C-alpha cells in the first residue's frame, strides 16, 4: 500500500509532500478446534493458521495456496484434505481418509504422520519426523526424507521419482524409490 502525506493549504509551519510505500501482510492466528480451523482458513484472512488442540475433521477441507496451516496438536482427518498451500505437522496427524498434496507437506522432526488412508503427493513432501504408511502413499513429485519412514505389510508405497533420503526407511520388501537408507525387515 502507499500512503501520501501533504501539508494542508493553511499550514504556515509545514510544507511539502511525502509518499510512503509498505507491505500489508495478513497476520497469523492460533485456533483450538477443527471447526474454528476450517472457518479461519476458509476466510482467507490469515497467511498462517496454527492449530493447537486435539480434534478431527469429517468434512472436506482445503488449504488455500496463500495459507500455511501448522498443526501443533493431534489432528485426525476423516475426509478429503487438499493442500494447495502448506501443511506443517509438528505433533500427531492421523489420516483415515484422503490427503492430496498439491503444495507443501512437511512433517517436522517431532511430528508423526500416520497414514491409514490414501496420501498422494503431487508437489513437495518433506519428512523430518516419522511417516507410518499402513495403506497407500503415492509420490508423483519431490519427496525428501531425513526422518523415518515405516511401510507396513501390504501397504502400497509407490514413487515415480527417487526419494532424496538421508534418513531411514523400513519396508517389508525392497522399494526402488530408495537408492540408500532402506532397511528391508
PDB file of C-alpha atoms in Angstrom:
ATOM      1  CA  UNK A   1       0.000   0.000   0.000  1.00  0.00           C
ATOM      2  CA  UNK A   2       1.023   3.590  -0.388  1.00  0.00           C
ATOM      3  CA  UNK A   3       0.137   6.499   1.856  1.00  0.00           C
ATOM      4  CA  UNK A   4       0.559  10.062   0.709  1.00  0.00           C
ATOM      5  CA  UNK A   5       1.058  12.948   3.159  1.00  0.00           C
ATOM      6  CA  UNK A   6       0.742  16.571   2.002  1.00  0.00           C
ATOM      7  CA  UNK A   7       0.824  19.701   4.132  1.00  0.00           C
ATOM      8  CA  UNK A   8      -2.500  21.479   4.341  1.00  0.00           C
ATOM      9  CA  UNK A   9      -3.186  24.724   2.452  1.00  0.00           C
ATOM     10  CA  UNK A  10      -3.425  26.725   5.673  1.00  0.00           C
ATOM     11  CA  UNK A  11      -0.214  25.416   7.259  1.00  0.00           C
ATOM     12  CA  UNK A  12       2.432  28.095   7.739  1.00  0.00           C
ATOM     13  CA  UNK A  13       4.972  25.912   9.591  1.00  0.00           C
ATOM     14  CA  UNK A  14       4.773  22.813   7.382  1.00  0.00           C
ATOM     15  CA  UNK A  15       5.084  22.375   3.666  1.00  0.00           C
ATOM     16  CA  UNK A  16       5.787  19.582   1.220  1.00  0.00           C
ATOM     17  CA  UNK A  17       4.624  16.181   0.147  1.00  0.00           C
ATOM     18  CA  UNK A  18       5.871  12.694   1.028  1.00  0.00           C
ATOM     19  CA  UNK A  19       4.770   9.197  -0.052  1.00  0.00           C
ATOM     20  CA  UNK A  20       5.426   6.006   1.900  1.00  0.00           C
ATOM     21  CA  UNK A  21       5.071   2.519   0.451  1.00  0.00           C
ATOM     22  CA  UNK A  22       4.771  -0.514   2.697  1.00  0.00           C
ATOM     23  CA  UNK A  23       3.639  -4.140   2.542  1.00  0.00           C
ATOM     24  CA  UNK A  24       0.480  -5.318   4.236  1.00  0.00           C
ATOM     25  CA  UNK A  25       0.707  -8.965   5.207  1.00  0.00           C
ATOM     26  CA  UNK A  26      -2.082 -10.993   6.723  1.00  0.00           C
ATOM     27  CA  UNK A  27      -1.476 -11.893  10.329  1.00  0.00           C
ATOM     28  CA  UNK A  28      -1.340 -15.277  11.936  1.00  0.00           C
ATOM     29  CA  UNK A  29      -3.751 -16.809  14.420  1.00  0.00           C
ATOM     30  CA  UNK A  30      -3.927 -19.836  16.712  1.00  0.00           C
ATOM     31  CA  UNK A  31      -7.141 -21.860  16.947  1.00  0.00           C
ATOM     32  CA  UNK A  32      -8.140 -24.661  19.317  1.00  0.00           C
ATOM     33  CA  UNK A  33     -10.842 -26.588  17.435  1.00  0.00           C
ATOM     34  CA  UNK A  34     -11.174 -28.079  13.961  1.00  0.00           C
ATOM     35  CA  UNK A  35     -14.376 -26.117  13.297  1.00  0.00           C
ATOM     36  CA  UNK A  36     -12.533 -22.871  14.054  1.00  0.00           C
ATOM     37  CA  UNK A  37      -9.590 -24.056  11.917  1.00  0.00           C
ATOM     38  CA  UNK A  38     -11.837 -24.660   8.906  1.00  0.00           C
ATOM     39  CA  UNK A  39     -13.660 -21.353   9.423  1.00  0.00           C
ATOM     40  CA  UNK A  40     -10.424 -19.360   9.817  1.00  0.00           C
ATOM     41  CA  UNK A  41      -8.616 -20.956   6.872  1.00  0.00           C
ATOM     42  CA  UNK A  42     -11.675 -20.587   4.653  1.00  0.00           C
ATOM     43  CA  UNK A  43     -11.938 -16.865   5.468  1.00  0.00           C
ATOM     44  CA  UNK A  44      -8.639 -16.185   3.677  1.00  0.00           C
ATOM     45  CA  UNK A  45      -7.782 -13.502   6.237  1.00  0.00           C
ATOM     46  CA  UNK A  46      -4.649 -15.181   7.622  1.00  0.00           C
ATOM     47  CA  UNK A  47      -1.461 -16.386   5.988  1.00  0.00           C
ATOM     48  CA  UNK A  48      -0.562 -18.684   8.922  1.00  0.00           C
ATOM     49  CA  UNK A  49      -3.128 -20.581  10.976  1.00  0.00           C
ATOM     50  CA  UNK A  50      -1.843 -22.689  13.874  1.00  0.00           C
ATOM     51  CA  UNK A  51      -3.986 -25.475  15.298  1.00  0.00           C
ATOM     52  CA  UNK A  52      -3.200 -26.201  18.935  1.00  0.00           C
ATOM     53  CA  UNK A  53      -5.510 -28.829  20.341  1.00  0.00           C
ATOM     54  CA  UNK A  54      -6.804 -32.312  19.735  1.00  0.00           C
ATOM     55  CA  UNK A  55      -9.631 -32.675  17.240  1.00  0.00           C
ATOM     56  CA  UNK A  56     -10.749 -34.222  13.959  1.00  0.00           C
ATOM     57  CA  UNK A  57     -12.479 -33.201  10.750  1.00  0.00           C
ATOM     58  CA  UNK A  58     -15.174 -35.125   8.934  1.00  0.00           C
ATOM     59  CA  UNK A  59     -15.975 -32.724   6.088  1.00  0.00           C
ATOM     60  CA  UNK A  60     -13.861 -31.971   3.038  1.00  0.00           C
ATOM     61  CA  UNK A  61     -11.284 -29.267   3.671  1.00  0.00           C
ATOM     62  CA  UNK A  62      -8.783 -27.367   1.518  1.00  0.00           C
ATOM     63  CA  UNK A  63      -5.746 -25.308   2.488  1.00  0.00           C
ATOM     64  CA  UNK A  64      -5.571 -22.375   0.000  1.00  0.00           C
ATOM     65  CA  UNK A  65      -2.325 -21.623  -1.831  1.00  0.00           C
ATOM     66  CA  UNK A  66      -1.812 -18.437   0.196  1.00  0.00           C
ATOM     67  CA  UNK A  67      -2.093 -20.197   3.572  1.00  0.00           C
ATOM     68  CA  UNK A  68       0.151 -22.259   5.842  1.00  0.00           C
ATOM     69  CA  UNK A  69      -1.560 -24.481   8.408  1.00  0.00           C
ATOM     70  CA  UNK A  70       0.636 -25.529  11.338  1.00  0.00           C
ATOM     71  CA  UNK A  71      -0.593 -28.491  13.379  1.00  0.00           C
ATOM     72  CA  UNK A  72       0.814 -28.242  16.905  1.00  0.00           C
ATOM     73  CA  UNK A  73      -1.785 -30.599  18.380  1.00  0.00           C
ATOM     74  CA  UNK A  74      -3.036 -34.060  17.479  1.00  0.00           C
ATOM     75  CA  UNK A  75      -5.281 -33.997  14.445  1.00  0.00           C
ATOM     76  CA  UNK A  76      -7.360 -36.676  12.720  1.00  0.00           C
ATOM     77  CA  UNK A  77      -8.518 -36.435   9.114  1.00  0.00           C
ATOM     78  CA  UNK A  78     -11.681 -38.390   8.276  1.00  0.00           C
ATOM     79  CA  UNK A  79     -12.466 -36.628   4.981  1.00  0.00           C
ATOM     80  CA  UNK A  80     -10.731 -35.281   1.884  1.00  0.00           C
ATOM     81  CA  UNK A  81      -7.985 -32.810   2.743  1.00  0.00           C
ATOM     82  CA  UNK A  82      -6.450 -30.928  -0.192  1.00  0.00           C
ATOM     83  CA  UNK A  83      -3.244 -28.990   0.429  1.00  0.00           C
ATOM     84  CA  UNK A  84      -2.774 -26.175  -2.095  1.00  0.00           C
ATOM     85  CA  UNK A  85      -0.672 -24.082   0.303  1.00  0.00           C
ATOM     86  CA  UNK A  86       1.396 -25.587   3.112  1.00  0.00           C
ATOM     87  CA  UNK A  87       0.669 -28.032   5.906  1.00  0.00           C
ATOM     88  CA  UNK A  88       3.221 -28.429   8.716  1.00  0.00           C
ATOM     89  CA  UNK A  89       2.834 -31.350  11.129  1.00  0.00           C
ATOM     90  CA  UNK A  90       4.552 -30.783  14.494  1.00  0.00           C
ATOM     91  CA  UNK A  91       2.647 -33.377  16.526  1.00  0.00           C
ATOM     92  CA  UNK A  92       0.428 -36.330  15.551  1.00  0.00           C
ATOM     93  CA  UNK A  93      -1.575 -36.402  12.316  1.00  0.00           C
ATOM     94  CA  UNK A  94      -3.814 -39.416  11.657  1.00  0.00           C
ATOM     95  CA  UNK A  95      -5.123 -39.740   8.105  1.00  0.00           C
ATOM     96  CA  UNK A  96      -8.063 -42.119   7.876  1.00  0.00           C
ATOM     97  CA  UNK A  97      -9.349 -40.822   4.539  1.00  0.00           C
ATOM     98  CA  UNK A  98      -7.641 -38.875   1.716  1.00  0.00           C
ATOM     99  CA  UNK A  99      -4.856 -36.291   1.681  1.00  0.00           C
ATOM    100  CA  UNK A 100      -3.899 -34.734  -1.658  1.00  0.00           C
ATOM    101  CA  UNK A 101      -0.752 -32.597  -1.500  1.00  0.00           C
ATOM    102  CA  UNK A 102      -0.596 -30.023  -4.282  1.00  0.00           C
ATOM    103  CA  UNK A 103       1.516 -27.550  -2.278  1.00  0.00           C
ATOM    104  CA  UNK A 104       3.956 -28.419   0.510  1.00  0.00           C
ATOM    105  CA  UNK A 105       3.523 -31.067   3.198  1.00  0.00           C
ATOM    106  CA  UNK A 106       6.179 -31.029   5.929  1.00  0.00           C
ATOM    107  CA  UNK A 107       6.417 -33.441   8.846  1.00  0.00           C
ATOM    108  CA  UNK A 108       8.746 -31.694  11.317  1.00  0.00           C
ATOM    109  CA  UNK A 109      11.266 -33.571  13.485  1.00  0.00           C
ATOM    110  CA  UNK A 110       8.798 -34.062  16.353  1.00  0.00           C
ATOM    111  CA  UNK A 111       5.866 -34.852  14.063  1.00  0.00           C
ATOM    112  CA  UNK A 112       4.288 -38.202  13.227  1.00  0.00           C
ATOM    113  CA  UNK A 113       2.094 -38.722  10.169  1.00  0.00           C
ATOM    114  CA  UNK A 114       0.056 -41.938  10.439  1.00  0.00           C
ATOM    115  CA  UNK A 115      -1.482 -42.822   7.089  1.00  0.00           C
ATOM    116  CA  UNK A 116      -4.276 -45.388   7.220  1.00  0.00           C
ATOM    117  CA  UNK A 117      -5.980 -43.829   4.216  1.00  0.00           C
ATOM    118  CA  UNK A 118      -4.696 -42.523   0.881  1.00  0.00           C
ATOM    119  CA  UNK A 119      -1.861 -39.993   0.704  1.00  0.00           C
ATOM    120  CA  UNK A 120      -0.962 -38.609  -2.727  1.00  0.00           C
ATOM    121  CA  UNK A 121       1.957 -36.247  -3.203  1.00  0.00           C
ATOM    122  CA  UNK A 122       1.888 -34.132  -6.365  1.00  0.00           C
ATOM    123  CA  UNK A 123       4.155 -31.359  -5.041  1.00  0.00           C
ATOM    124  CA  UNK A 124       6.766 -31.231  -2.241  1.00  0.00           C
ATOM    125  CA  UNK A 125       6.747 -33.683   0.660  1.00  0.00           C
ATOM    126  CA  UNK A 126       9.404 -33.248   3.353  1.00  0.00           C
ATOM    127  CA  UNK A 127       9.634 -35.758   6.191  1.00  0.00           C
ATOM    128  CA  UNK A 128      11.903 -34.830   9.087  1.00  0.00           C
ATOM    129  CA  UNK A 129       9.847 -36.796  11.619  1.00  0.00           C
ATOM    130  CA  UNK A 130       8.023 -40.088  11.075  1.00  0.00           C
ATOM    131  CA  UNK A 131       5.729 -41.308   8.305  1.00  0.00           C
ATOM    132  CA  UNK A 132       3.846 -44.504   9.116  1.00  0.00           C
ATOM    133  CA  UNK A 133       2.172 -45.834   5.963  1.00  0.00           C
ATOM    134  CA  UNK A 134      -0.445 -48.512   6.564  1.00  0.00           C
ATOM    135  CA  UNK A 135      -2.464 -48.160   3.358  1.00  0.00           C
ATOM    136  CA  UNK A 136      -1.437 -46.135   0.276  1.00  0.00           C
ATOM    137  CA  UNK A 137       1.222 -43.490  -0.394  1.00  0.00           C
ATOM    138  CA  UNK A 138       1.807 -42.329  -3.968  1.00  0.00           C
ATOM    139  CA  UNK A 139       4.642 -39.926  -4.697  1.00  0.00           C
ATOM    140  CA  UNK A 140       4.396 -38.172  -8.069  1.00  0.00           C
ATOM    141  CA  UNK A 141       6.801 -35.303  -7.433  1.00  0.00           C
ATOM    142  CA  UNK A 142       9.589 -34.408  -4.974  1.00  0.00           C
ATOM    143  CA  UNK A 143       9.995 -36.118  -1.630  1.00  0.00           C
ATOM    144  CA  UNK A 144      12.750 -35.655   0.918  1.00  0.00           C
ATOM    145  CA  UNK A 145      13.230 -37.896   3.932  1.00  0.00           C
ATOM    146  CA  UNK A 146      15.643 -37.099   6.728  1.00  0.00           C
ATOM    147  CA  UNK A 147      13.462 -38.773   9.330  1.00  0.00           C
ATOM    148  CA  UNK A 148      11.960 -42.258   9.387  1.00  0.00           C
ATOM    149  CA  UNK A 149       9.509 -43.906   7.017  1.00  0.00           C
ATOM    150  CA  UNK A 150       7.737 -47.090   8.061  1.00  0.00           C
ATOM    151  CA  UNK A 151       5.788 -49.032   5.463  1.00  0.00           C
ATOM    152  CA  UNK A 152       3.688 -51.818   6.942  1.00  0.00           C
ATOM    153  CA  UNK A 153       2.758 -55.184   5.448  1.00  0.00           C
ATOM    154  CA  UNK A 154       0.789 -54.921   2.230  1.00  0.00           C
ATOM    155  CA  UNK A 155       0.677 -51.123   2.250  1.00  0.00           C
ATOM    156  CA  UNK A 156       1.349 -49.511  -1.152  1.00  0.00           C
ATOM    157  CA  UNK A 157       4.292 -47.150  -1.392  1.00  0.00           C
ATOM    158  CA  UNK A 158       4.583 -46.016  -4.995  1.00  0.00           C
ATOM    159  CA  UNK A 159       7.003 -43.384  -6.238  1.00  0.00           C
ATOM    160  CA  UNK A 160       7.546 -42.086  -9.747  1.00  0.00           C
ATOM    161  CA  UNK A 161      10.702 -40.307  -8.548  1.00  0.00           C
ATOM    162  CA  UNK A 162      13.639 -41.320  -6.412  1.00  0.00           C
ATOM    163  CA  UNK A 163      13.161 -40.080  -2.866  1.00  0.00           C
ATOM    164  CA  UNK A 164      16.019 -37.980  -1.506  1.00  0.00           C
ATOM    165  CA  UNK A 165      16.791 -39.986   1.601  1.00  0.00           C
ATOM    166  CA  UNK A 166      19.248 -39.059   4.321  1.00  0.00           C
ATOM    167  CA  UNK A 167      17.105 -40.746   6.971  1.00  0.00           C
ATOM    168  CA  UNK A 168      15.828 -44.289   7.389  1.00  0.00           C
ATOM    169  CA  UNK A 169      13.128 -46.235   5.586  1.00  0.00           C
ATOM    170  CA  UNK A 170      11.810 -49.535   6.912  1.00  0.00           C
ATOM    171  CA  UNK A 171       9.931 -51.793   4.496  1.00  0.00           C
ATOM    172  CA  UNK A 172       8.882 -55.427   4.330  1.00  0.00           C
ATOM    173  CA  UNK A 173      10.212 -55.625   0.766  1.00  0.00           C
ATOM    174  CA  UNK A 174      12.622 -53.732  -1.485  1.00  0.00           C
ATOM    175  CA  UNK A 175      11.494 -50.370  -2.892  1.00  0.00           C
ATOM    176  CA  UNK A 176      13.197 -48.806  -5.902  1.00  0.00           C
ATOM    177  CA  UNK A 177      12.380 -45.248  -4.753  1.00  0.00           C
ATOM    178  CA  UNK A 178      15.234 -45.515  -2.253  1.00  0.00           C
ATOM    179  CA  UNK A 179      18.787 -45.754  -3.513  1.00  0.00           C
ATOM    180  CA  UNK A 180      20.114 -45.758   0.049  1.00  0.00           C
ATOM    181  CA  UNK A 181      18.899 -45.846   3.626  1.00  0.00           C
ATOM    182  CA  UNK A 182      16.363 -48.645   3.041  1.00  0.00           C
ATOM    183  CA  UNK A 183      16.098 -51.430   5.605  1.00  0.00           C
ATOM    184  CA  UNK A 184      14.114 -54.479   4.461  1.00  0.00           C
ATOM    185  CA  UNK A 185      12.694 -56.187   7.534  1.00  0.00           C
TER     186      UNK A 185
END
